[in-house]
Structures are given as C-alpha cells and as structure tokens.
PDB file of C-alpha atoms and ligand atoms in Angstrom:
ATOM      1  CA  MET A 247      78.014 102.656  -2.710  1.00  0.00           C
ATOM      2  CA  ALA A 248      75.401 104.179  -0.424  1.00  0.00           C
ATOM      3  CA  ARG A 249      74.990 107.401   1.520  1.00  0.00           C
ATOM      4  CA  LEU A 250      73.923 107.124   5.130  1.00  0.00           C
ATOM      5  CA  THR A 251      73.258 109.620   7.890  1.00  0.00           C
ATOM      6  CA  VAL A 252      74.839 108.265  11.051  1.00  0.00           C
ATOM      7  CA  ASN A 253      74.598 110.227  14.279  1.00  0.00           C
ATOM      8  CA  GLY A 254      73.732 113.327  12.260  1.00  0.00           C
ATOM      9  CA  ARG A 255      76.726 112.990   9.931  1.00  0.00           C
ATOM     10  CA  SER A 256      76.399 112.174   6.242  1.00  0.00           C
ATOM     11  CA  VAL A 257      78.740 109.337   5.301  1.00  0.00           C
ATOM     12  CA  GLU A 258      79.394 107.399   2.124  1.00  0.00           C
ATOM     13  CA  VAL A 259      79.850 103.665   2.492  1.00  0.00           C
ATOM     14  CA  ASN A 260      81.350 101.436  -0.139  1.00  0.00           C
ATOM     15  CA  VAL A 261      79.229  98.317   0.257  1.00  0.00           C
ATOM     16  CA  ASN A 262      76.691  96.274  -1.636  1.00  0.00           C
ATOM     17  CA  PRO A 263      73.148  97.605  -0.900  1.00  0.00           C
ATOM     18  CA  SER A 264      72.230  94.233   0.594  1.00  0.00           C
ATOM     19  CA  THR A 265      75.104  94.335   3.110  1.00  0.00           C
ATOM     20  CA  PRO A 266      73.799  94.395   6.685  1.00  0.00           C
ATOM     21  CA  LEU A 267      73.819  97.890   8.157  1.00  0.00           C
ATOM     22  CA  LEU A 268      75.838  96.529  11.112  1.00  0.00           C
ATOM     23  CA  TRP A 269      78.896  95.931   8.926  1.00  0.00           C
ATOM     24  CA  ALA A 270      78.662  99.330   7.236  1.00  0.00           C
ATOM     25  CA  ILE A 271      78.511 100.991  10.659  1.00  0.00           C
ATOM     26  CA  ARG A 272      81.405  99.001  12.104  1.00  0.00           C
ATOM     27  CA  GLU A 273      83.734  98.569   9.159  1.00  0.00           C
ATOM     28  CA  GLN A 274      83.056 101.563   6.938  1.00  0.00           C
ATOM     29  CA  VAL A 275      81.990 104.246   9.406  1.00  0.00           C
ATOM     30  CA  GLY A 276      84.320 102.888  12.102  1.00  0.00           C
ATOM     31  CA  LEU A 277      81.810 102.945  14.960  1.00  0.00           C
ATOM     32  CA  THR A 278      82.398  99.702  16.833  1.00  0.00           C
ATOM     33  CA  GLY A 279      80.096 100.228  19.818  1.00  0.00           C
ATOM     34  CA  THR A 280      77.380  98.311  17.960  1.00  0.00           C
ATOM     35  CA  LYS A 281      78.132  94.622  18.378  1.00  0.00           C
ATOM     36  CA  TYR A 282      77.697  91.419  16.389  1.00  0.00           C
ATOM     37  CA  GLY A 283      76.138  88.632  18.429  1.00  0.00           C
ATOM     38  CA  CYS A 284      74.002  86.138  16.530  1.00  0.00           C
ATOM     39  CA  GLY A 285      73.593  87.670  13.087  1.00  0.00           C
ATOM     40  CA  VAL A 286      70.014  86.395  12.847  1.00  0.00           C
ATOM     41  CA  ALA A 287      67.972  89.066  14.686  1.00  0.00           C
ATOM     42  CA  GLN A 288      67.729  87.073  17.907  1.00  0.00           C
ATOM     43  CA  CYS A 289      70.063  88.632  20.483  1.00  0.00           C
ATOM     44  CA  GLY A 290      69.785  92.408  19.993  1.00  0.00           C
ATOM     45  CA  ALA A 291      73.514  93.128  20.396  1.00  0.00           C
ATOM     46  CA  CYS A 292      73.406  95.003  17.085  1.00  0.00           C
ATOM     47  CA  THR A 293      70.451  97.281  17.952  1.00  0.00           C
ATOM     48  CA  VAL A 294      70.560 100.820  16.551  1.00  0.00           C
ATOM     49  CA  HIS A 295      67.849 103.387  15.885  1.00  0.00           C
ATOM     50  CA  LEU A 296      66.463 104.020  12.429  1.00  0.00           C
ATOM     51  CA  ASP A 297      64.429 107.233  12.536  1.00  0.00           C
ATOM     52  CA  GLY A 298      64.157 106.712  16.301  1.00  0.00           C
ATOM     53  CA  LYS A 299      62.919 103.111  16.170  1.00  0.00           C
ATOM     54  CA  ALA A 300      65.016 100.219  17.448  1.00  0.00           C
ATOM     55  CA  VAL A 301      66.147  97.895  14.668  1.00  0.00           C
ATOM     56  CA  ARG A 302      68.483  94.910  14.573  1.00  0.00           C
ATOM     57  CA  SER A 303      71.179  96.070  12.203  1.00  0.00           C
ATOM     58  CA  CYS A 304      72.546  92.576  11.500  1.00  0.00           C
ATOM     59  CA  VAL A 305      69.512  91.851   9.320  1.00  0.00           C
ATOM     60  CA  MET A 306      68.812  95.380   8.013  1.00  0.00           C
ATOM     61  CA  PRO A 307      70.215  95.943   4.528  1.00  0.00           C
ATOM     62  CA  VAL A 308      72.093  99.196   4.036  1.00  0.00           C
ATOM     63  CA  ALA A 309      69.629 100.080   1.273  1.00  0.00           C
ATOM     64  CA  ALA A 310      66.798 100.190   3.833  1.00  0.00           C
ATOM     65  CA  ALA A 311      68.665 102.790   5.882  1.00  0.00           C
ATOM     66  CA  GLU A 312      69.297 105.246   3.058  1.00  0.00           C
ATOM     67  CA  GLY A 313      67.452 108.522   3.572  1.00  0.00           C
ATOM     68  CA  LYS A 314      66.847 107.733   7.258  1.00  0.00           C
ATOM     69  CA  GLN A 315      68.555 108.824  10.450  1.00  0.00           C
ATOM     70  CA  VAL A 316      70.749 106.098  11.892  1.00  0.00           C
ATOM     71  CA  THR A 317      71.682 106.539  15.549  1.00  0.00           C
ATOM     72  CA  THR A 318      74.227 104.313  17.237  1.00  0.00           C
ATOM     73  CA  ILE A 319      75.312 104.102  20.868  1.00  0.00           C
ATOM     74  CA  GLU A 320      78.040 106.637  20.056  1.00  0.00           C
ATOM     75  CA  GLY A 321      75.351 109.166  19.104  1.00  0.00           C
ATOM     76  CA  LEU A 322      72.973 108.670  22.035  1.00  0.00           C
ATOM     77  CA  ALA A 323      74.557 111.166  24.437  1.00  0.00           C
ATOM     78  CA  SER A 324      73.920 114.765  23.516  1.00  0.00           C
ATOM     79  CA  ASN A 325      76.596 117.459  23.815  1.00  0.00           C
ATOM     80  CA  GLY A 326      78.547 115.316  26.240  1.00  0.00           C
ATOM     81  CA  VAL A 327      75.523 114.697  28.466  1.00  0.00           C
ATOM     82  CA  LEU A 328      74.589 111.035  28.908  1.00  0.00           C
ATOM     83  CA  HIS A 329      71.122 109.937  27.837  1.00  0.00           C
ATOM     84  CA  LYS A 330      68.973 109.129  30.891  1.00  0.00           C
ATOM     85  CA  VAL A 331      69.195 105.416  30.055  1.00  0.00           C
ATOM     86  CA  GLN A 332      72.997 105.564  30.004  1.00  0.00           C
ATOM     87  CA  LYS A 333      72.934 107.428  33.317  1.00  0.00           C
ATOM     88  CA  ALA A 334      70.675 104.793  34.904  1.00  0.00           C
ATOM     89  CA  TRP A 335      72.961 102.053  33.561  1.00  0.00           C
ATOM     90  CA  VAL A 336      75.895 103.684  35.365  1.00  0.00           C
ATOM     91  CA  ASP A 337      73.900 104.303  38.557  1.00  0.00           C
ATOM     92  CA  TYR A 338      72.650 100.699  38.700  1.00  0.00           C
ATOM     93  CA  GLU A 339      75.963  99.185  37.554  1.00  0.00           C
ATOM     94  CA  VAL A 340      74.128  97.149  34.932  1.00  0.00           C
ATOM     95  CA  PRO A 341      76.971  95.931  32.696  1.00  0.00           C
ATOM     96  CA  GLN A 342      79.046  92.895  33.479  1.00  0.00           C
ATOM     97  CA  CYS A 343      81.169  91.920  30.451  1.00  0.00           C
ATOM     98  CA  GLY A 344      79.393  94.718  28.584  1.00  0.00           C
ATOM     99  CA  TYR A 345      79.154  93.031  25.209  1.00  0.00           C
ATOM    100  CA  CYS A 346      75.360  93.146  24.905  1.00  0.00           C
ATOM    101  CA  GLN A 347      74.880  96.469  26.649  1.00  0.00           C
ATOM    102  CA  ALA A 348      75.028  98.952  23.780  1.00  0.00           C
ATOM    103  CA  GLY A 349      72.224  97.055  22.083  1.00  0.00           C
ATOM    104  CA  LEU A 350      70.227  96.910  25.290  1.00  0.00           C
ATOM    105  CA  ILE A 351      70.620 100.625  25.946  1.00  0.00           C
ATOM    106  CA  MET A 352      69.503 101.467  22.404  1.00  0.00           C
ATOM    107  CA  ALA A 353      66.477  99.164  22.719  1.00  0.00           C
ATOM    108  CA  VAL A 354      65.513 100.707  26.053  1.00  0.00           C
ATOM    109  CA  ALA A 355      65.981 104.284  24.815  1.00  0.00           C
ATOM    110  CA  ALA A 356      63.555 103.532  21.967  1.00  0.00           C
ATOM    111  CA  LEU A 357      61.088 101.899  24.371  1.00  0.00           C
ATOM    112  CA  LEU A 358      61.061 104.938  26.691  1.00  0.00           C
ATOM    113  CA  LYS A 359      60.471 107.236  23.739  1.00  0.00           C
ATOM    114  CA  ASP A 360      57.325 105.255  22.864  1.00  0.00           C
ATOM    115  CA  LYS A 361      56.302 104.420  26.441  1.00  0.00           C
ATOM    116  CA  PRO A 362      57.794 106.839  28.955  1.00  0.00           C
ATOM    117  CA  LYS A 363      56.537 104.781  31.929  1.00  0.00           C
ATOM    118  CA  PRO A 364      56.712 101.141  30.845  1.00  0.00           C
ATOM    119  CA  THR A 365      55.243  98.411  33.008  1.00  0.00           C
ATOM    120  CA  ASP A 366      57.082  95.140  33.600  1.00  0.00           C
ATOM    121  CA  ALA A 367      54.825  93.618  30.935  1.00  0.00           C
ATOM    122  CA  ASP A 368      55.835  96.348  28.461  1.00  0.00           C
ATOM    123  CA  ILE A 369      59.480  95.647  29.247  1.00  0.00           C
ATOM    124  CA  ASP A 370      59.012  91.901  28.792  1.00  0.00           C
ATOM    125  CA  ALA A 371      57.241  92.451  25.475  1.00  0.00           C
ATOM    126  CA  SER A 372      59.724  94.842  23.930  1.00  0.00           C
ATOM    127  CA  ILE A 373      63.128  94.221  25.498  1.00  0.00           C
ATOM    128  CA  THR A 374      63.949  90.811  24.119  1.00  0.00           C
ATOM    129  CA  ASN A 375      67.711  91.318  23.995  1.00  0.00           C
ATOM    130  CA  ILE A 376      69.814  88.440  25.277  1.00  0.00           C
ATOM    131  CA  CYS A 377      72.498  88.995  27.918  1.00  0.00           C
ATOM    132  CA  ARG A 378      74.725  85.998  28.482  1.00  0.00           C
ATOM    133  CA  CYS A 379      75.864  87.511  31.780  1.00  0.00           C
ATOM    134  CA  GLY A 380      72.277  87.529  33.031  1.00  0.00           C
ATOM    135  CA  THR A 381      71.935  91.225  33.878  1.00  0.00           C
ATOM    136  CA  PHE A 382      68.164  91.124  33.361  1.00  0.00           C
ATOM    137  CA  GLN A 383      67.191  92.147  36.903  1.00  0.00           C
ATOM    138  CA  GLN A 384      69.533  95.155  36.903  1.00  0.00           C
ATOM    139  CA  VAL A 385      68.253  96.046  33.431  1.00  0.00           C
ATOM    140  CA  ARG A 386      64.667  96.088  34.712  1.00  0.00           C
ATOM    141  CA  GLU A 387      65.569  98.230  37.727  1.00  0.00           C
ATOM    142  CA  ALA A 388      67.535 100.665  35.597  1.00  0.00           C
ATOM    143  CA  ILE A 389      64.663 100.964  33.110  1.00  0.00           C
ATOM    144  CA  HIS A 390      62.267 101.934  35.900  1.00  0.00           C
ATOM    145  CA  ALA A 391      64.835 104.403  37.272  1.00  0.00           C
ATOM    146  CA  ALA A 392      65.349 105.967  33.844  1.00  0.00           C
ATOM    147  CA  ALA A 393      61.578 106.236  33.449  1.00  0.00           C
ATOM    148  CA  LYS A 394      61.424 108.320  36.636  1.00  0.00           C
ATOM    149  CA  ALA A 395      64.356 110.579  35.644  1.00  0.00           C
TER     150      ALA A 395
HETATM  151  S1  FES B  69      73.606  90.310  16.154  1.00  0.00           S
HETATM  152 FE1  FES B  69      71.790  91.218  15.495  1.00  0.00          FE
HETATM  153  S2  FES B  69      70.263  90.374  16.745  1.00  0.00           S
HETATM  154 FE2  FES B  69      72.061  89.286  17.292  1.00  0.00          FE
HETATM  155  S1  FES B  70      76.768  92.044  30.151  1.00  0.00           S
HETATM  156 FE1  FES B  70      77.803  90.306  29.327  1.00  0.00          FE
HETATM  157  S2  FES B  70      76.478  89.606  27.745  1.00  0.00           S
HETATM  158 FE2  FES B  70      75.358  91.135  28.757  1.00  0.00          FE
END
C-alpha cells in the first residue's frame, strides 16, 4: 500500500513499493494516458512529472514517488485550458498514431520549464523519446512554437 499525489489528488494504491509507478498510475489510479512502450527507460512513452521533472515511470518504483507530486498527461491542462505544448501539438498536427505522444508532451513541458527557449541542441540532448511514426520534425517545430507562445 502506498499513498500518492497524482494530478493534485491524494490516492491510495494497493501495490508493492517496488512496483513501477507506471502500473500504479494506469491500473490503480485508472489514468491510461501514460503508455507502456519498452519498460526499460529507453522510449519515453511512460514519461510523467515527479515534482515537475520528467521521469520514466516504467522504471520508477512507487516508493520513490511517495511524498512527491506526480503529474500525468491528464493533469497537464489547467482548468480546461491546454498547456502551451498541447496547443502547439494541435496546431502543428504532431501526432500520427499517437501512442508515444503523451510521453513526448510531458518531456517537452518539463524541458520548457527548465529552458524556456531551447536550442536544437538542447532539444536533441533532452528529448530522447522514440516515436515509431517518425514525428521528430513536427515535434521540433512544435517545441519552437510552444517556446514562443
Ligand atoms: S516504457 Fe518507459 S521508457 Fe519505454
Ligand atoms: S505518433 Fe506513433 S509512435 Fe509516435
């Protein structure tokens, strides 16, 4: 049993403390926007924020998230207003199949918090998410658009 704060809501999850946060979020809290891709911290599909920092929840034990603020894609918009990264994603029609996109958006939102005007080199260094549909060029354009918003 563990108590988590997810998108500002305190929730109790009935899992072993070593269970990956991803499974607690999806199966116990019922928020399925965060996806399972590789399970080994390589693809970024499972990216959420822990106290505002992007983390790969497939390798983050639930115990490490206790006492911290977990934010998932479902909690990124505020009062029904899309986050500027979500807005840019819509404007630039970034998603194709969409599977990787929640993780990408969460990674980019964390990047812009740290570096409001990232260069292409900053993007290359920090956005290492894998998109099997190859949306990387649209992702880069949308990041620069969000940075100007
Ligand atoms: S599912 Fe977590 S990084 Fe791929
Ligand atoms: S949009 Fe299909 S995997 Fe990225």
